[in-house]
Amino acid sequence: MALTGELFIGGARHSTPHRFHAVDPARNSLLEPPFSAAGTAEVDAACALADAAFDPYRSLTPERRAAFLDAIAQHILDQGEGLLERAREETALPPARLTSERARTVGQLRVFAAELRSRAWLGLRVDPALPNRQPLPRPDLRQRKIPCGPVAVFGASNFPLAFSVAGGDSAAALAAGCPIVVKGHPSHPGTSEWVAAAIIAAAAETGMPAGVFSLLNGPDVALGAALVGDPRIAAVAFTGSRAGGQALMRASAARPKPIPVFAEMSSVNPVILLPSALASRAVSLAQAFVTSVSLGVGQFCTNPGLVLALEGPGMEQFVAAAAAALDAVPPGIMLNEGIRRNYAQGLERLAEQGAQRLAQAGAPEAPNAARAALFSVPAATLLARPALAEEVFGPASLLVRCSCPAEVRQIIERLDGQLTATVQMTDDDRALALQLLPALERKAGRILINGWPTGVEVSHAMVHGGPFPATSDGRSTSVGTLSIERFLRPVCYQGFPEDLLPAELHTTELSRWPHRFDGELRLGKPV
Ligand code: NAP
């Protein structure tokens, strides 16, 4: 497919006189073609179409929307190597990573298609009428969830496929029945155009209303602010920096009618090394830690950026093995110049605040290349300077030397909200783990035992969320089928005659799907 650099407003391509280029981060050179930058006129046109598409789109059966998601997945696969090649040029991510990211993208579209067909997401409930109840009769009450309206999706720089144009947020919103207006990330507009073409083709093939999807590009924060400010947008999904997420939260709060902003922002994903685990497998822990921290040049929100360890010979062994393994990790090219600069500044900030560098000095030579780094501080320093525990986006981690379990617990209690928290332990660490787990539960959306936080399964039980600043709303997840909940709201139908009820709440339909009947959970029997 030849890229044109155009935007997509509804099903139609559109160009503007304002242009910007993608940059190849490995060479710091401009990539062709120039891309049209959207302004307020394009935001208005895309939101008007999304609004017009909302009722027709949400009225489609779950099977029709599932067919649309399946068709997007197939069109992405059919694009073959061209999509992956453009993504590689724009992100410097290696081909194997991009291939697996495409598989995840396609997989999550299909997971949502299956979820749609199950009707589990509808949250059907019936409290049948009790006409003879004393002192007052109860009316017939039925509940289902409906989509909230058009959703603004912000593509993430670090997942050009799985968290961008047809990524997890888009799949969840489209599954819920919400048209989407995507603000593509300016680091990979060509990848965005490829994927947008797949969505447009799938929409045409499956007969979706035109405004179900638009892609707006632009290198300027004003575009995102205009999109969030548009009165027809009903919710926002974002993955990126804490500053960016909070700016969108403020923009939403300033609207005459504020809307929910689901922002996934920053997390250092503490890993706690308990004494018996350190004593029995310090070297293998160090090797697995280095693999996790340096994966994808550390550009994962689940990167293990903070390690809490109890002082002793096991910890010293871990530090020595981790430092040696990190020294052997070659520099990697970061996603863009801004992210590399932020990473360098983050390392300087750690050093200025008293963290001692254990591994990787020397600046790498290639443009936008970065080395993995490990720093260390005594627990007392971290407790005195909590800013040391702020995210440094990239392959860096801070090891905290704790003198006793009480210090570990004190640090956990002082931490901000996290996407994940990990405990490395053996059976002999059980008593200590039991003391720490309640504190970790209060901080994190996902708790791992003897695993590593990078690598997020797209499934039904996954939570990729957590208290602020990991996300703007700790009650939600942005990965897995539960993420559809962000774009749904419950409606109760009281005293409705059967023929006015939505189809899935008709008495005959109900028996086919999972629902609560007078409080009792019923699984339903699809025919
Ligand atoms: P970003 O700066 O937050 O940008 C993400 C998206 O939000 C872009 O489309 C950006 O538009 C938009 N945006 C940012 N600030 C905005 C504002 N004030 N108003 C309206 N829109 C705004 O993230 P990034 O470009 O991916 O990377 C920058 C830094 O974010 C990294 O160095 C890293 O620290 C952090 N980051 C964290 C994660 C994570 O998962 N925790 C992931 C990626 C990045 P423009 O680009 O047009 O400004």
XYZ file of C-alpha atoms and ligand atoms in Angstrom:
575
model
C 0.000 0.000 0.000
C 1.336 3.453 -0.928
C 0.976 5.916 1.926
C -0.781 9.185 1.050
C -0.364 11.052 4.350
C -4.094 11.750 4.496
C -6.418 11.729 7.500
C -9.535 9.576 7.648
C -12.753 11.365 8.511
C -15.407 8.714 8.640
C -14.730 6.468 5.661
C -13.235 9.288 3.563
C -9.608 10.318 3.122
C -8.918 13.984 3.766
C -5.891 16.274 3.450
C -4.969 19.632 4.964
C -2.319 22.215 4.026
C -0.515 21.758 7.375
C 2.048 18.970 7.135
C 4.464 17.109 9.374
C 6.854 14.215 8.888
C 7.552 11.017 10.738
C 11.171 10.591 11.824
C 13.267 7.429 11.573
C 14.700 7.364 15.131
C 17.622 5.141 14.137
C 18.904 7.763 11.676
C 17.211 10.980 12.791
C 16.035 11.385 9.191
C 12.624 12.433 7.884
C 10.395 9.731 6.417
C 8.141 10.314 3.415
C 5.378 11.177 2.734
C 4.411 14.337 4.628
C 1.271 13.850 6.745
C -1.716 16.144 6.976
C -2.160 17.709 10.402
C -5.734 17.995 11.629
C -7.105 21.226 13.068
C -10.364 22.206 14.731
C -12.354 21.839 11.472
C -11.294 18.181 11.211
C -12.058 17.552 14.904
C -15.528 19.026 14.348
C -16.181 16.937 11.211
C -14.961 13.667 12.783
C -16.959 14.208 15.994
C -20.129 15.138 14.057
C -19.862 11.906 12.064
C -19.113 9.857 15.190
C -22.147 11.346 16.899
C -24.361 10.583 13.898
C -23.029 7.018 13.798
C -23.610 6.348 17.506
C -27.269 5.263 17.422
C -27.021 3.186 14.217
C -23.804 1.529 15.420
C -24.966 0.724 18.941
C -28.222 -0.688 17.559
C -26.384 -3.368 15.581
C -26.487 -6.861 17.050
C -23.385 -7.965 18.980
C -22.775 -10.468 16.170
C -22.548 -7.640 13.584
C -20.059 -5.709 15.702
C -18.105 -8.903 16.350
C -17.912 -9.495 12.580
C -16.524 -5.962 12.188
C -13.781 -6.599 14.789
C -12.903 -9.945 13.198
C -12.722 -8.261 9.785
C -10.348 -5.559 11.125
C -8.089 -8.324 12.472
C -8.089 -10.118 9.120
C -7.388 -6.949 7.118
C -4.434 -6.137 9.398
C -3.020 -9.628 8.833
C -3.630 -9.374 5.080
C -1.459 -6.243 4.948
C 1.533 -8.522 5.477
C 5.062 -7.212 5.765
C 4.349 -3.675 4.504
C 2.718 -2.687 7.788
C 5.528 -4.177 9.863
C 8.221 -2.560 7.730
C 6.705 0.896 8.120
C 6.301 0.352 11.888
C 9.963 -0.670 12.101
C 11.083 2.479 10.240
C 9.033 4.735 12.491
C 9.814 3.113 15.856
C 13.142 1.222 15.500
C 11.420 -1.711 17.208
C 12.850 -5.016 15.980
C 10.856 -7.144 13.496
C 10.263 -9.981 16.004
C 8.737 -7.575 18.514
C 6.512 -6.004 15.845
C 5.385 -9.403 14.603
C 4.367 -10.420 18.109
C 2.729 -7.049 18.692
C 0.657 -7.525 15.531
C -0.371 -10.982 16.814
C -1.443 -9.410 20.103
C -3.393 -6.688 18.261
C -5.221 -9.208 16.106
C -5.704 -11.482 19.121
C -7.308 -8.790 21.248
C -9.708 -7.791 18.446
C -10.776 -11.437 18.273
C -11.043 -11.763 22.062
C -13.445 -8.818 22.057
C -15.416 -10.335 19.166
C -15.876 -13.512 21.236
C -16.767 -11.462 24.305
C -19.437 -9.615 22.335
C -21.058 -12.882 21.289
C -21.144 -14.114 24.918
C -23.349 -11.170 26.097
C -21.562 -11.385 29.486
C -20.592 -7.687 29.147
C -24.253 -6.630 29.017
C -24.627 -7.224 32.777
C -28.258 -8.337 32.368
C -30.345 -8.286 35.575
C -34.031 -8.803 36.235
C -35.925 -8.211 39.459
C -39.405 -9.511 38.553
C -42.464 -7.590 39.671
C -43.914 -8.504 43.094
C -47.455 -7.132 42.753
C -48.615 -8.575 46.080
C -45.665 -7.450 48.194
C -46.647 -5.621 51.396
C -46.607 -2.835 52.293
C -45.741 -1.842 48.688
C -45.674 -3.833 45.451
C -42.369 -4.038 43.531
C -42.391 -3.058 39.851
C -40.620 -5.156 37.179
C -36.989 -3.913 36.999
C -34.557 -4.889 34.249
C -31.023 -3.692 33.695
C -28.498 -3.800 30.875
C -25.387 -1.833 30.001
C -25.305 0.528 27.045
C -22.335 2.254 25.357
C -21.480 5.732 26.600
C -21.055 7.499 23.216
C -18.185 8.434 20.887
C -14.757 7.797 22.448
C -11.514 9.733 21.820
C -8.615 7.249 21.694
C -5.012 8.475 22.005
C -2.468 6.201 20.312
C 0.562 5.315 22.441
C 4.127 5.827 21.215
C 5.398 2.579 22.735
C 2.791 0.252 21.204
C 2.438 1.344 17.549
C -0.029 -1.503 16.941
C -1.360 -2.971 20.198
C -2.134 0.404 21.844
C -2.652 2.627 18.845
C -5.214 2.921 16.028
C -6.721 -0.585 16.303
C -5.233 -1.373 19.714
C -6.808 -2.403 22.996
C -8.634 0.873 23.682
C -10.115 0.966 20.166
C -11.159 -2.693 20.331
C -12.848 -2.219 23.715
C -14.686 0.951 22.653
C -15.838 -0.484 19.308
C -16.959 -3.669 21.066
C -18.971 -1.619 23.564
C -20.812 0.057 20.667
C -18.932 3.375 20.699
C -17.693 5.066 17.504
C -14.057 6.149 17.914
C -12.067 9.211 16.900
C -8.398 8.249 17.160
C -5.678 10.820 17.766
C -2.733 8.994 16.221
C 0.671 9.298 17.880
C 2.837 11.684 15.820
C 5.813 9.306 16.077
C 4.204 6.704 13.788
C 1.673 8.324 11.412
C 2.510 5.920 8.570
C 1.768 2.881 10.748
C -1.454 4.618 11.769
C -2.444 5.124 8.123
C -1.871 1.438 7.356
C -4.042 0.328 10.250
C -6.715 2.963 9.528
C -6.972 1.602 5.973
C -7.622 -1.867 7.449
C -10.398 -0.484 9.680
C -12.018 1.437 6.805
C -11.936 -1.671 4.586
C -13.451 -3.790 7.374
C -16.153 -1.181 8.030
C -17.136 -1.116 4.350
C -17.110 -4.914 4.096
C -19.317 -5.408 7.158
C -21.677 -2.480 6.489
C -20.762 -0.211 9.404
C -21.980 3.424 9.518
C -19.421 5.866 8.073
C -18.634 7.766 11.268
C -17.741 4.674 13.298
C -14.048 5.477 12.844
C -11.902 8.542 12.170
C -8.163 9.053 12.397
C -6.783 12.494 13.148
C -3.049 13.135 13.122
C -1.033 16.107 14.221
C 2.164 17.015 16.031
C 0.571 19.577 18.332
C -1.013 19.133 21.772
C -3.788 21.546 20.716
C -5.320 18.746 18.621
C -5.746 16.401 21.590
C -7.124 19.216 23.734
C -9.673 20.165 21.026
C -10.776 16.546 20.727
C -11.278 16.114 24.479
C -13.140 19.436 24.571
C -15.626 18.461 21.849
C -19.099 18.149 23.416
C -19.902 15.028 21.358
C -17.025 13.021 22.860
C -18.264 10.942 25.806
C -15.042 9.340 27.128
C -11.277 9.401 26.588
C -8.742 6.551 26.513
C -5.058 7.475 26.763
C -1.698 5.790 27.319
C 1.369 7.974 27.753
C 3.020 10.387 30.140
C 1.668 11.514 33.475
C 1.858 15.134 32.267
C -0.130 14.305 29.127
C -2.735 12.233 30.975
C -3.233 14.901 33.616
C -3.558 17.609 30.945
C -6.400 15.605 29.399
C -8.013 15.096 32.828
C -7.917 18.877 33.334
C -9.333 19.483 29.839
C -12.199 17.128 30.651
C -12.872 18.737 34.022
C -13.034 22.165 32.337
C -15.807 21.090 29.969
C -19.347 22.256 30.801
C -20.097 18.502 30.963
C -16.989 16.652 32.210
C -16.414 13.153 30.873
C -14.398 10.187 32.163
C -10.731 10.118 31.119
C -9.160 6.675 31.350
C -5.457 7.526 31.341
C -2.737 4.929 31.873
C 0.270 6.996 32.909
C 3.192 6.059 35.106
C 4.323 3.171 37.260
C 7.646 1.867 38.591
C 6.324 -1.655 39.231
C 8.128 -2.546 42.463
C 9.748 -5.967 42.687
C 10.378 -7.261 46.213
C 13.177 -9.777 46.647
C 12.534 -11.734 49.847
C 15.478 -13.200 51.799
C 15.084 -16.892 51.067
C 14.574 -16.235 47.328
C 17.769 -14.149 47.347
C 19.653 -16.811 49.278
C 18.598 -19.611 46.941
C 18.612 -18.033 43.449
C 20.218 -14.559 43.443
C 22.005 -15.045 40.115
C 19.035 -16.397 38.170
C 16.865 -13.637 39.659
C 19.408 -11.064 38.471
C 19.428 -12.495 34.955
C 15.643 -12.593 34.702
C 15.458 -9.054 36.106
C 17.886 -7.737 33.474
C 15.891 -9.415 30.688
C 12.710 -7.780 31.979
C 14.175 -4.294 32.547
C 15.913 -4.117 29.157
C 13.121 -5.679 27.062
C 12.106 -3.321 24.244
C 14.709 -0.778 25.490
C 12.689 -0.580 28.687
C 9.824 1.189 26.940
C 7.072 -0.685 28.726
C 4.776 0.753 31.366
C 5.298 -2.505 33.285
C 9.076 -2.149 33.382
C 10.514 -3.172 36.793
C 11.824 0.275 37.762
C 12.155 -0.295 41.526
C 13.641 -3.290 43.330
C 13.360 -3.632 47.114
C 15.818 -6.107 48.626
C 16.817 -7.028 52.163
C 20.508 -6.500 52.791
C 22.693 -9.585 53.078
C 24.977 -11.822 51.003
C 22.095 -12.769 48.661
C 21.441 -9.147 47.826
C 25.150 -8.489 47.147
C 25.211 -11.486 44.833
C 22.091 -10.188 43.048
C 23.627 -6.718 42.621
C 26.904 -8.058 41.233
C 25.175 -10.423 38.796
C 22.647 -7.789 37.671
C 25.347 -5.149 37.126
C 27.434 -7.582 35.066
C 24.428 -8.705 33.006
C 23.350 -5.099 32.376
C 26.852 -4.149 31.226
C 26.529 -6.812 28.540
C 23.205 -5.462 27.206
C 23.902 -3.555 23.968
C 22.451 -0.032 23.604
C 19.002 0.079 21.998
C 17.352 2.755 19.874
C 14.520 4.519 21.681
C 11.185 5.369 20.046
C 11.900 9.035 19.452
C 14.218 11.879 20.340
C 11.932 13.217 23.070
C 11.730 9.866 24.835
C 15.521 9.459 24.661
C 16.017 12.955 26.074
C 13.518 12.304 28.874
C 15.331 9.065 29.682
C 18.714 10.830 29.895
C 17.176 13.499 32.144
C 15.597 10.811 34.312
C 18.998 9.161 34.863
C 20.519 12.548 35.757
C 17.672 13.147 38.209
C 18.354 9.835 39.969
C 22.068 10.657 40.280
C 21.388 14.221 41.516
C 19.133 12.847 44.242
C 21.858 10.617 45.597
C 21.342 7.295 43.810
C 24.583 5.500 43.074
C 25.024 4.111 39.561
C 25.948 0.415 39.581
C 25.930 -0.380 35.906
C 26.367 1.302 32.549
C 28.273 4.538 32.321
C 29.352 6.010 28.959
C 27.015 7.444 26.353
C 26.150 5.266 23.347
C 27.075 6.683 19.924
C 24.104 5.929 17.611
C 21.278 8.485 17.359
C 18.626 7.965 20.019
C 20.442 4.962 21.456
C 20.230 4.339 25.189
C 21.956 2.020 27.628
C 20.249 0.135 30.416
C 21.134 1.405 33.885
C 20.930 0.215 37.482
C 21.122 2.560 40.454
C 21.083 1.876 44.173
C 20.088 3.778 47.330
C 19.674 2.936 51.010
C 16.013 2.758 52.049
C 16.460 5.817 54.282
C 17.389 7.953 51.253
C 14.296 6.875 49.339
C 12.115 7.575 52.360
C 13.611 11.066 52.614
C 13.386 11.753 48.853
C 10.246 10.060 47.494
C 10.819 11.620 44.043
C 13.450 8.880 43.579
C 10.532 6.498 43.114
C 9.092 8.377 40.113
C 9.049 6.652 36.715
C 12.104 6.941 34.463
C 10.688 5.686 31.153
C 13.350 3.426 29.678
C 15.652 0.562 30.686
C 16.506 1.865 34.174
C 15.860 0.554 37.640
C 16.593 1.626 41.206
C 17.616 -0.981 43.779
C 16.661 -0.045 47.344
C 18.728 -1.588 50.134
C 16.417 -2.350 53.043
C 17.802 -3.276 56.444
C 14.659 -5.013 57.775
C 11.165 -6.120 56.692
C 9.635 -3.104 58.460
C 11.579 -0.833 56.115
C 10.283 -2.743 53.069
C 6.739 -2.292 54.315
C 7.310 1.392 55.074
C 8.490 1.989 51.503
C 5.563 0.102 50.010
C 3.178 2.197 52.090
C 4.781 5.418 50.805
C 4.686 4.395 47.129
C 2.265 5.897 44.614
C -0.273 3.658 42.878
C 1.239 1.050 40.545
C 0.218 -1.104 37.609
C 2.010 -4.096 39.124
C 3.873 -5.294 42.209
C 5.986 -8.453 42.246
C 7.182 -10.687 45.076
C 10.081 -13.083 44.533
C 9.904 -15.704 47.303
C 10.230 -19.327 48.378
C 8.095 -21.252 50.852
C 10.400 -20.026 53.612
C 9.404 -16.415 52.802
C 5.686 -17.163 53.251
C 5.233 -15.407 56.612
C 6.884 -12.229 55.364
C 4.953 -12.329 52.073
C 1.690 -12.587 54.019
C 2.618 -9.421 55.920
C 3.376 -7.486 52.723
C 0.565 -8.638 50.419
C -2.220 -6.508 51.971
C -0.060 -3.393 51.524
C 0.714 -4.372 47.907
C -2.964 -4.964 47.184
C -3.669 -1.378 48.196
C -1.056 -0.087 45.740
C -1.255 -2.186 42.582
C -3.681 -3.490 39.960
C -1.785 -6.769 39.452
C 0.330 -8.660 41.973
C 2.776 -11.315 40.755
C 4.521 -14.050 42.677
C 7.763 -15.323 41.153
C 7.086 -13.732 37.775
C 8.205 -10.538 35.996
C 5.815 -7.702 35.248
C 6.631 -7.129 31.567
C 4.330 -9.135 29.307
C 0.621 -8.541 29.840
C -1.784 -11.345 28.945
C -4.919 -10.222 27.095
C -7.548 -12.312 28.871
C -10.607 -12.202 31.086
C -8.886 -12.033 34.491
C -6.154 -9.521 33.553
C -5.982 -6.121 35.242
C -3.762 -3.498 33.661
C -4.679 -0.616 35.890
C -4.061 0.602 39.395
C -4.489 3.602 41.699
C -3.287 7.062 40.580
C -0.861 7.850 38.987
C -0.701 4.384 37.407
C -4.079 5.323 35.991
C -6.595 8.120 36.381
C -9.227 5.651 37.618
C -8.032 2.679 39.661
C -11.380 0.918 39.222
C -10.600 0.158 35.598
C -8.288 -1.914 33.413
C -7.057 -1.037 29.923
C -6.170 -4.640 28.975
C -8.444 -7.680 28.896
C -12.175 -8.077 28.375
C -13.023 -6.158 31.556
C -11.688 -3.019 29.820
C -14.996 -2.779 27.928
C -16.583 -1.626 31.208
C -14.886 1.777 30.801
C -17.214 2.578 27.902
C -20.498 1.201 29.240
C -23.065 2.503 31.688
C -26.009 0.706 33.292
C -29.611 1.612 32.485
C -32.625 0.312 34.415
C -35.975 -0.250 32.673
C -38.837 -0.060 35.184
C -42.353 -1.286 34.479
C -41.707 -1.785 30.755
C -44.140 -3.794 28.660
C -42.280 -6.644 26.923
C -42.449 -5.087 23.431
C -40.777 -1.854 24.535
C -37.820 -3.589 26.211
C -34.456 -3.877 24.459
C -34.230 -7.272 22.710
C -31.773 -8.880 25.138
C -34.079 -8.150 28.090
C -37.109 -9.900 26.577
C -38.067 -12.844 28.778
C -37.408 -15.402 26.010
C -34.031 -13.879 25.037
C -32.888 -13.656 28.649
C -32.930 -17.413 29.069
C -30.173 -17.647 26.400
C -27.654 -15.383 28.118
C -25.936 -15.030 31.497
C -27.989 -12.871 33.825
C -29.057 -12.336 37.467
C -32.691 -13.239 38.069
C -33.986 -11.927 41.372
C -30.380 -11.982 42.583
C -29.684 -15.534 41.458
C -26.870 -16.023 38.928
C -28.095 -17.884 35.813
C -25.776 -18.898 33.025
C -28.308 -19.018 30.173
C -28.453 -21.563 27.366
C -27.524 -20.206 23.917
C -29.458 -22.032 21.165
P 2.881 11.807 25.777
O 3.784 12.966 25.678
O 2.047 11.720 26.987
O 1.928 11.854 24.483
C 0.937 10.862 24.240
C -0.167 11.483 23.395
O -0.871 12.452 24.158
C 0.331 12.199 22.160
O -0.608 12.022 21.134
C 0.361 13.644 22.599
O 0.191 14.537 21.525
C -0.830 13.721 23.525
N -0.630 14.743 24.539
C 0.417 14.828 25.401
N 0.277 15.902 26.196
C -0.895 16.497 25.809
C -1.573 17.664 26.240
N -1.076 18.457 27.204
N -2.729 17.979 25.646
C -3.219 17.219 24.644
N -2.610 16.114 24.171
C -1.461 15.762 24.754
O 3.657 10.439 25.657
P 4.757 9.932 24.625
O 4.857 10.891 23.481
O 4.407 8.573 24.341
O 6.112 9.913 25.442
C 6.565 10.955 26.247
C 6.857 10.443 27.641
O 5.692 9.785 28.130
C 7.932 9.387 27.759
O 9.223 9.886 27.837
C 7.527 8.655 29.004
O 8.018 9.325 30.127
C 6.043 8.732 29.011
N 5.365 7.488 28.574
C 4.878 6.656 29.509
C 4.221 5.518 29.121
C 3.648 4.580 30.132
O 3.055 3.581 29.735
N 3.767 4.833 31.402
C 4.048 5.203 27.779
C 4.564 6.079 26.832
C 5.197 7.225 27.264
P 1.475 15.266 20.859
O 2.521 14.227 20.696
O 0.926 15.817 19.622
O 1.937 16.260 21.830
